[in-house]
Amino acid sequence: MHTLGQKAVPRVLVIVPAHNEAASIGSVLRNLSIHAPMADVAVVDDGSADGTGRIAAAAGAQVLRLPLNLGVGAAMQTGYVYACERGYDIAVQFDGDGQHRADQVGLLVAEVAERGADLVIGSRLVGRRRYRFPLSRWIGSRILARLVFLTTGVRVCDPTSGFRAASRRMLSFFARHYPQSYLADTVEALVTAARHGMVIRELPARMRRNGHSSIGNAAGLWHTLRICLAVLIDRMERKLPVEPLAALEGREKDT
Amino acid sequence: MILADGIPLIRQLVPLLLAIIVAVATVELVRRRKLREEYAMLWIVTSIAMLVLAVFPSILFRLQEALRVNYLTIVLLAFILFLSLITMHFAVVISRQAEQIRQLAQHQAMMRLTLAQFAEQRDSEAEPLAEGEQGEEDDVEPNTTPARTTRALRPESDPSLC
C-alpha cells in the first residue's frame, strides 16, 4: 500500500454490526478513526432500541439502520451488500462490543491487499499473545476447528472469530450469500467460503478482554452442537456461482 | 337408504358434510379477502378430493385391499400424509417470506442512508452560496463537500456485480 510499484490504495470498509451497543459503540468508532484512519466505517444498527444508531451517526460513521432486528448474520450481510454496491475493495468485520482492536485492522487488510487472500481471520489462538477462553468455549472451538478441517481441508485455530477481512471477490459473494443462523454464522461463512474456492488465511490478532461473551458455560456445548449441525446442513446446499449470474450473462453476450 | 357402493347413508353423510364445510369456508374466506387466491386453490382442490372420496368410498376400499390394511388405517394415513405435506409447504412459504423480509429491511436501510447522504451533500453544497454572497455564476466547488460523503455517493464499481 505504501511502497512504490504497488497498486492504487484499496478502499476499505469496516463493517460494525451492532445490536444495543450504545455503551461501547462510541469508543469503538473513536478507536477506529484513530488507529484505522484509511478505512470508512459502516455501522449496521440491527434494530437497536438504545440509540446505538444515533450515537454512531453522531460519531461520523455511515449508519445502516435496519428497521427490524434481523440477527447478526443478516446485519453482517447488510454491510457486505453496502460494501459491494459502493465499490469497496476490502471489507473488515469488526464487533461493536469493543472486543476487537482497531490497531489490528491494518494487519488483516494488508494480508488481503498484498498477499492475495480472500478471507483473513484474526485469530485469538494463534501466536504468542493468546486470548484465554473459558474451558467450554475452548473445547467448542477445538471441535469446530476440527469440523472445518474435516469438511473443507482448511486448517484454522479460531473458526468462531468475528474479526475478519474479505477481498472484493469474497465480499461480493457474501453480499449475495451469507449464512443467517444465530451464532453459527462465523463458522458457516468460513466453510461456505472454503467450499467456493476462496483463499483463507489466519493471522494472530490481539484482542481485548473486556468484550463480554454472550455465551455461558452450559450453553456453550449446546451452541457447538447447533453450529456443527448448521455446517452439515450447509454442506447439502448446492454450490453457487462465485461470480454473480448477471456478470456471467454479460460476459457470454460479449463473446 | 343407500346412496352408492352399498354403504349406509350415515357413513357417507359425515365425510360429505366435512367436504362441503371446507369448500364453503374456503369460498367465504376468499370473499372476505382473508385468503389469497394461490392458497384458496389448495383448499378448493382439497375439498374436491374429499367430496370425491365421500361420494365414491370404493376408491378407498380398493386402496385398502391393495395395501392390506384396514379402513381406518388408510383414512388416518391419508390424513397424516396430507397434513405433513401442507406443513412442509407452509415451512417453505415461511422461509421464502423471511428471506423477502430480510431483503426488504436491508434495502430500506440502504435507501435511508443514501437519502441522508444526499441531504447532507445538498446542504453542504447550498451553504457556501448562502454565506459568501459573491457566489453568483460560479458553480459550487465540489471540494467544499466533505470528502467522505462525495466518495461514498460515487458509484465506482459495476453494480451488476452485486
Coordinates of C-alpha atoms in Angstrom, one line a residue:
Chain A
M1 CA 0.0 0.0 0.0
H2 CA 2.8 2.4 0.8
T3 CA 5.7 1.1 -1.4
L4 CA 6.4 2.1 -4.9
G5 CA 5.1 -0.2 -7.7
Q6 CA 2.0 -1.2 -5.6
K7 CA -1.4 -0.9 -7.0
A8 CA -3.7 2.0 -6.0
V9 CA -4.6 2.2 -2.3
P10 CA -7.6 -0.1 -1.8
R11 CA -10.8 1.3 -0.5
V12 CA -11.6 -0.3 2.8
L13 CA -14.9 -0.5 4.6
V14 CA -15.1 -1.6 8.3
I15 CA -18.4 -3.2 8.9
V16 CA -19.6 -2.9 12.5
P17 CA -22.7 -4.9 13.3
A18 CA -24.3 -3.5 16.5
H19 CA -27.3 -4.5 18.4
N20 CA -27.9 -2.4 21.6
E21 CA -24.2 -1.5 21.9
A22 CA -24.8 2.1 22.9
A23 CA -22.3 1.8 25.8
S24 CA -19.4 0.7 23.7
I25 CA -20.0 1.9 20.1
G26 CA -18.7 5.4 20.7
S27 CA -15.3 4.3 21.9
V28 CA -15.1 1.6 19.2
L29 CA -15.7 4.2 16.5
R30 CA -13.2 6.6 18.1
N31 CA -10.5 3.9 18.2
L32 CA -11.2 3.0 14.5
S33 CA -10.9 6.7 13.5
I34 CA -7.6 6.9 15.3
H35 CA -6.0 3.5 14.5
A36 CA -7.6 2.8 11.1
P37 CA -8.0 6.2 9.5
M38 CA -7.7 4.8 6.0
A39 CA -11.0 2.9 6.3
D40 CA -14.5 4.1 6.0
V41 CA -16.8 2.7 8.7
A42 CA -20.3 1.5 8.3
V43 CA -22.3 0.6 11.4
V44 CA -25.2 -1.8 10.9
D45 CA -27.7 -1.0 13.6
D46 CA -29.6 -4.2 13.9
G47 CA -32.9 -2.7 15.2
S48 CA -31.3 -1.4 18.4
A49 CA -33.6 0.2 21.0
D50 CA -31.0 2.1 22.9
G51 CA -29.9 4.8 20.4
T52 CA -26.9 2.9 19.1
G53 CA -27.6 4.2 15.6
R54 CA -27.9 7.8 16.7
I55 CA -24.6 7.7 18.7
A56 CA -22.8 6.0 15.7
A57 CA -24.1 8.7 13.3
A58 CA -23.0 11.4 15.6
A59 CA -19.6 9.9 15.7
G60 CA -19.4 10.2 11.9
A61 CA -20.0 6.6 10.8
Q62 CA -22.2 5.7 7.9
V63 CA -25.1 4.0 9.7
L64 CA -27.3 1.4 8.1
R65 CA -30.4 1.2 10.3
L66 CA -32.3 -2.0 10.0
P67 CA -36.0 -1.4 10.8
L68 CA -36.2 -4.9 12.4
N69 CA -33.9 -7.0 14.4
L70 CA -32.7 -9.5 11.8
G71 CA -29.9 -11.1 13.7
V72 CA -26.1 -10.8 13.4
G73 CA -25.8 -12.8 10.2
A74 CA -28.3 -10.6 8.3
A75 CA -26.7 -7.5 9.8
M76 CA -23.3 -8.6 8.6
Q77 CA -24.7 -9.3 5.2
T78 CA -26.2 -5.8 5.0
G79 CA -22.7 -4.4 5.5
Y80 CA -21.4 -6.6 2.7
V81 CA -24.2 -5.6 0.3
Y82 CA -23.4 -2.0 1.1
A83 CA -19.6 -2.6 0.6
C84 CA -20.3 -4.3 -2.7
E85 CA -22.7 -1.7 -4.1
R86 CA -20.4 1.2 -3.1
G87 CA -17.4 -0.5 -4.7
Y88 CA -15.2 -1.1 -1.8
D89 CA -12.2 -3.4 -2.4
I90 CA -11.9 -4.8 1.1
A91 CA -14.4 -5.2 3.9
V92 CA -13.5 -5.9 7.5
Q93 CA -15.8 -7.4 10.1
F94 CA -15.4 -5.7 13.4
D95 CA -17.5 -6.2 16.5
G96 CA -19.3 -3.3 18.1
D97 CA -18.8 -4.5 21.7
G98 CA -15.1 -3.5 22.0
Q99 CA -13.7 -6.9 21.7
H100 CA -11.6 -6.3 18.6
R101 CA -8.7 -3.9 18.4
A102 CA -8.7 -1.2 15.8
D103 CA -4.9 -1.2 15.5
Q104 CA -5.1 -4.7 14.2
V105 CA -7.3 -3.8 11.2
G106 CA -4.3 -2.8 9.1
L107 CA -2.7 -6.2 9.5
L108 CA -5.7 -8.1 8.1
V109 CA -6.2 -5.5 5.3
A110 CA -2.5 -5.9 4.3
E111 CA -2.9 -9.7 4.1
V112 CA -5.7 -9.3 1.6
A113 CA -4.3 -6.4 -0.3
E114 CA -0.7 -7.5 -0.6
R115 CA -0.7 -11.3 -0.3
G116 CA -3.9 -12.1 -2.2
A117 CA -6.0 -13.8 0.5
D118 CA -9.8 -13.7 0.0
L119 CA -10.7 -14.2 3.7
V120 CA -8.4 -13.4 6.5
I121 CA -9.3 -14.4 10.1
G122 CA -7.9 -12.5 13.0
S123 CA -7.3 -15.4 15.4
R124 CA -7.3 -15.3 19.2
L125 CA -5.5 -18.6 19.5
V126 CA -2.5 -18.2 17.2
G127 CA 0.8 -16.6 18.2
R128 CA 2.3 -15.7 21.5
R129 CA -0.4 -13.5 23.0
R130 CA -3.1 -16.0 23.4
Y131 CA -6.5 -15.0 24.4
R132 CA -7.7 -17.0 27.3
F133 CA -11.0 -18.7 26.6
P134 CA -13.3 -20.2 29.3
L135 CA -12.8 -24.0 29.1
S136 CA -16.1 -24.8 27.5
R137 CA -15.5 -22.3 24.7
W138 CA -12.0 -23.6 24.2
I139 CA -13.3 -27.2 23.8
G140 CA -16.1 -25.9 21.5
S141 CA -13.6 -24.0 19.4
R142 CA -11.4 -27.1 19.0
I143 CA -14.3 -29.3 17.9
L144 CA -15.4 -26.7 15.4
A145 CA -11.9 -26.2 14.1
R146 CA -11.7 -30.0 13.6
L147 CA -15.1 -29.9 11.8
V148 CA -13.9 -27.1 9.5
F149 CA -10.8 -29.1 8.7
L150 CA -12.8 -32.3 8.0
T151 CA -15.4 -30.7 5.8
T152 CA -13.1 -28.3 3.8
G153 CA -9.5 -29.2 4.5
V154 CA -8.8 -25.7 5.7
R155 CA -6.8 -25.6 9.0
V156 CA -7.8 -22.7 11.3
C157 CA -7.4 -22.4 15.0
D158 CA -10.2 -20.0 15.8
P159 CA -13.1 -20.6 13.4
T160 CA -15.5 -18.5 15.6
S161 CA -13.5 -15.3 15.5
G162 CA -15.6 -12.5 14.2
F163 CA -12.6 -10.4 13.3
R164 CA -12.1 -10.9 9.5
A165 CA -11.2 -9.2 6.3
A166 CA -12.7 -10.0 2.9
S167 CA -11.4 -9.4 -0.6
R168 CA -13.6 -7.9 -3.3
R169 CA -14.3 -11.4 -4.6
M170 CA -15.2 -12.6 -1.2
L171 CA -17.3 -9.6 -0.2
S172 CA -19.4 -9.7 -3.4
F173 CA -20.0 -13.4 -2.7
F174 CA -21.0 -12.6 0.9
A175 CA -23.3 -9.8 -0.3
R176 CA -25.3 -12.4 -2.2
H177 CA -25.0 -15.3 0.2
Y178 CA -24.2 -15.1 3.9
P179 CA -25.4 -17.6 6.5
Q180 CA -28.1 -16.4 8.8
S181 CA -28.3 -18.8 11.7
Y182 CA -27.8 -17.4 15.1
L183 CA -24.2 -17.7 16.5
A184 CA -23.2 -20.1 13.7
D185 CA -22.6 -17.5 11.0
T186 CA -18.9 -17.2 11.6
V187 CA -18.2 -20.9 11.1
E188 CA -20.7 -21.3 8.4
A189 CA -19.3 -18.4 6.5
L190 CA -15.8 -19.9 6.7
V191 CA -17.0 -23.3 5.4
T192 CA -19.0 -21.7 2.6
A193 CA -16.1 -19.6 1.6
A194 CA -13.8 -22.6 1.5
R195 CA -16.2 -24.6 -0.5
H196 CA -16.3 -21.9 -3.1
G197 CA -12.6 -21.9 -3.6
M198 CA -11.7 -18.8 -1.6
V199 CA -8.2 -18.4 -0.3
I200 CA -8.4 -18.4 3.5
R201 CA -5.6 -17.4 5.9
E202 CA -5.4 -16.9 9.6
L203 CA -3.3 -14.3 11.4
P204 CA -2.7 -13.8 15.1
A205 CA -4.6 -10.8 16.2
R206 CA -4.6 -9.2 19.6
M207 CA -7.9 -8.9 21.3
R208 CA -9.3 -7.0 24.3
R209 CA -10.5 -9.0 27.2
N210 CA -13.4 -6.7 28.1
G211 CA -15.6 -7.9 25.3
H212 CA -18.5 -9.5 27.1
S213 CA -19.1 -13.1 26.0
S214 CA -22.7 -13.7 25.0
I215 CA -22.5 -17.4 25.8
G216 CA -22.5 -19.0 29.2
N217 CA -20.6 -22.2 30.1
A218 CA -23.6 -24.6 29.9
A219 CA -24.9 -23.1 26.7
G220 CA -21.5 -23.4 25.1
L221 CA -21.8 -27.1 24.3
W222 CA -25.3 -26.7 23.0
H223 CA -24.2 -24.0 20.6
T224 CA -21.3 -26.1 19.5
L225 CA -23.7 -28.9 18.6
R226 CA -26.0 -26.4 16.8
I227 CA -23.2 -25.0 14.8
C228 CA -22.0 -28.5 13.8
L229 CA -25.5 -29.3 12.6
A230 CA -25.7 -26.0 10.7
V231 CA -22.4 -26.6 9.0
L232 CA -23.6 -30.1 7.9
I233 CA -26.8 -28.7 6.6
D234 CA -24.8 -26.1 4.7
R235 CA -22.9 -28.9 3.0
M236 CA -26.1 -30.2 1.5
E237 CA -26.7 -26.9 -0.3
R238 CA -26.0 -26.6 -3.9
K239 CA -22.9 -24.6 -4.8
L240 CA -23.4 -21.1 -6.1
P241 CA -21.5 -19.4 -8.9
V242 CA -18.7 -17.4 -7.4
E243 CA -19.4 -14.6 -9.8
P244 CA -23.0 -13.3 -9.9
L245 CA -25.2 -14.5 -12.7
A246 CA -25.6 -11.0 -14.2
A247 CA -21.9 -10.8 -14.7
L248 CA -21.7 -14.2 -16.2
E249 CA -24.5 -13.5 -18.6
G250 CA -22.9 -10.2 -19.6
R251 CA -19.7 -12.0 -20.4
E252 CA -21.5 -14.6 -22.6
K253 CA -23.1 -11.8 -24.6
D254 CA -19.7 -10.2 -25.1
T255 CA -18.1 -13.2 -26.6
Chain B
M1 CA -81.3 -45.8 2.3
I2 CA -78.2 -46.4 0.3
L3 CA -76.5 -43.8 -1.9
A4 CA -73.7 -45.6 -3.6
D5 CA -71.3 -48.6 -3.3
G6 CA -73.6 -50.3 -0.8
I7 CA -72.7 -48.1 2.2
P8 CA -75.2 -46.8 4.7
L9 CA -76.1 -43.2 4.1
I10 CA -75.0 -42.0 7.5
R11 CA -71.4 -43.2 6.9
Q12 CA -71.4 -41.2 3.7
L13 CA -73.0 -38.2 5.1
V14 CA -70.3 -37.2 7.6
P15 CA -67.4 -37.0 5.1
L16 CA -69.7 -35.3 2.6
L17 CA -70.6 -32.7 5.2
L18 CA -66.9 -32.2 6.0
A19 CA -66.1 -31.7 2.4
I20 CA -68.9 -29.1 2.0
I21 CA -67.7 -27.2 5.1
V22 CA -64.2 -27.0 3.8
A23 CA -65.5 -25.8 0.4
V24 CA -67.8 -23.2 1.9
A25 CA -65.2 -22.0 4.4
T26 CA -62.7 -21.5 1.5
V27 CA -65.1 -19.6 -0.6
E28 CA -66.2 -17.4 2.3
L29 CA -62.5 -16.6 3.3
V30 CA -61.8 -15.6 -0.3
R31 CA -64.9 -13.4 -0.4
R32 CA -63.7 -11.6 2.8
R33 CA -60.2 -11.3 1.3
K34 CA -58.7 -13.2 4.1
L35 CA -57.3 -16.0 1.9
R36 CA -55.1 -15.3 -1.1
E37 CA -56.1 -17.0 -4.3
E38 CA -53.0 -19.1 -4.5
Y39 CA -53.8 -20.7 -1.2
A40 CA -57.5 -20.9 -1.9
M41 CA -56.7 -23.1 -4.9
L42 CA -55.0 -25.6 -2.5
W43 CA -58.1 -25.8 -0.3
I44 CA -60.6 -26.0 -3.1
V45 CA -58.6 -28.9 -4.6
T46 CA -58.6 -30.5 -1.1
S47 CA -62.4 -30.1 -0.7
I48 CA -63.0 -31.6 -4.2
A49 CA -60.8 -34.5 -3.3
M50 CA -62.8 -35.0 0.0
L51 CA -66.0 -34.8 -2.0
V52 CA -64.9 -37.4 -4.5
L53 CA -63.9 -39.8 -1.7
A54 CA -67.1 -39.2 0.2
V55 CA -69.3 -40.0 -2.8
F56 CA -67.1 -42.9 -4.1
P57 CA -65.7 -44.6 -1.0
S58 CA -64.9 -47.6 -3.2
I59 CA -61.7 -45.8 -4.2
L60 CA -60.5 -46.1 -0.6
F61 CA -61.7 -49.7 -0.4
R62 CA -59.6 -50.6 -3.4
L63 CA -56.6 -48.9 -1.9
Q64 CA -57.2 -50.7 1.3
E65 CA -57.3 -54.1 -0.4
A66 CA -54.1 -53.3 -2.3
L67 CA -52.2 -52.3 0.8
R68 CA -53.9 -54.9 3.0
V69 CA -54.7 -52.5 5.9
N70 CA -58.0 -51.8 7.4
Y71 CA -60.2 -48.9 6.5
L72 CA -59.5 -46.6 9.5
T73 CA -55.7 -47.0 9.0
I74 CA -55.9 -45.9 5.4
V75 CA -58.0 -42.9 6.2
L76 CA -55.7 -41.9 9.1
L77 CA -52.6 -42.5 6.9
A78 CA -54.0 -40.3 4.1
F79 CA -54.9 -37.6 6.6
I80 CA -51.4 -37.6 8.2
L81 CA -49.7 -37.5 4.9
F82 CA -51.9 -34.6 3.8
L83 CA -51.2 -32.6 6.9
S84 CA -47.4 -33.3 6.7
L85 CA -47.3 -32.1 3.1
I86 CA -49.3 -28.9 3.9
T87 CA -47.0 -28.2 6.9
M88 CA -43.9 -28.7 4.7
H89 CA -45.5 -26.4 2.1
F90 CA -46.0 -23.7 4.7
A91 CA -42.5 -24.1 6.0
V92 CA -41.2 -23.4 2.5
V93 CA -43.5 -20.4 2.2
I94 CA -42.4 -19.0 5.6
S95 CA -38.7 -19.5 4.7
R96 CA -39.2 -17.6 1.5
Q97 CA -41.1 -14.8 3.2
A98 CA -38.4 -14.5 5.9
E99 CA -35.9 -14.1 3.1
Q100 CA -38.0 -11.4 1.5
I101 CA -38.5 -9.5 4.7
R102 CA -34.7 -9.6 5.3
Q103 CA -34.1 -8.2 1.8
L104 CA -36.7 -5.5 2.2
A105 CA -35.3 -4.4 5.6
Q106 CA -31.7 -4.3 4.1
H107 CA -32.9 -2.4 1.1
Q108 CA -34.8 0.1 3.3
A109 CA -31.7 0.6 5.5
M110 CA -29.5 1.3 2.4
M111 CA -32.1 3.7 1.0
R112 CA -32.3 5.6 4.2
L113 CA -28.5 6.0 4.4
T114 CA -28.3 7.1 0.8
L115 CA -31.1 9.6 1.3
A116 CA -29.3 11.0 4.4
Q117 CA -26.1 11.3 2.5
F118 CA -27.8 13.1 -0.4
A119 CA -29.4 15.5 2.0
E120 CA -26.0 16.1 3.7
Q121 CA -24.4 16.7 0.3
R122 CA -27.1 19.1 -0.8
D123 CA -26.9 21.1 2.4
S124 CA -23.1 21.4 2.3
E125 CA -23.4 22.5 -1.4
A126 CA -26.0 25.1 -0.6
E127 CA -24.2 26.6 2.4
P128 CA -21.2 28.3 0.7
L129 CA -23.6 30.2 -1.7
A130 CA -25.7 31.5 1.1
E131 CA -22.8 32.6 3.2
G132 CA -20.5 34.2 0.6
E133 CA -23.0 36.2 -1.5
Q134 CA -20.4 36.7 -4.2
G135 CA -21.0 33.1 -5.4
E136 CA -23.1 34.4 -8.4
E137 CA -22.5 32.5 -11.6
D138 CA -19.7 30.3 -10.3
D139 CA -20.6 26.7 -9.8
V140 CA -20.2 25.4 -6.4
E141 CA -16.8 23.9 -5.9
P142 CA -17.0 20.2 -5.5
N143 CA -14.3 20.2 -2.8
T144 CA -16.5 22.2 -0.5
T145 CA -18.3 19.0 0.3
P146 CA -16.9 16.6 2.9
A147 CA -14.7 14.1 1.2
R148 CA -16.4 11.2 2.9
T149 CA -19.8 12.0 1.5
T150 CA -18.8 12.6 -2.1
R151 CA -16.7 9.5 -2.1
A152 CA -19.4 7.4 -0.6
L153 CA -22.0 8.5 -3.1
R154 CA -20.0 8.0 -6.2
P155 CA -20.6 4.5 -7.5
E156 CA -17.2 3.4 -8.7
S157 CA -18.0 -0.2 -9.5
D158 CA -20.3 -2.1 -11.7
P159 CA -23.4 -2.5 -9.6
S160 CA -24.4 -5.6 -11.6
L161 CA -21.6 -7.4 -9.7
C162 CA -23.6 -7.3 -6.5

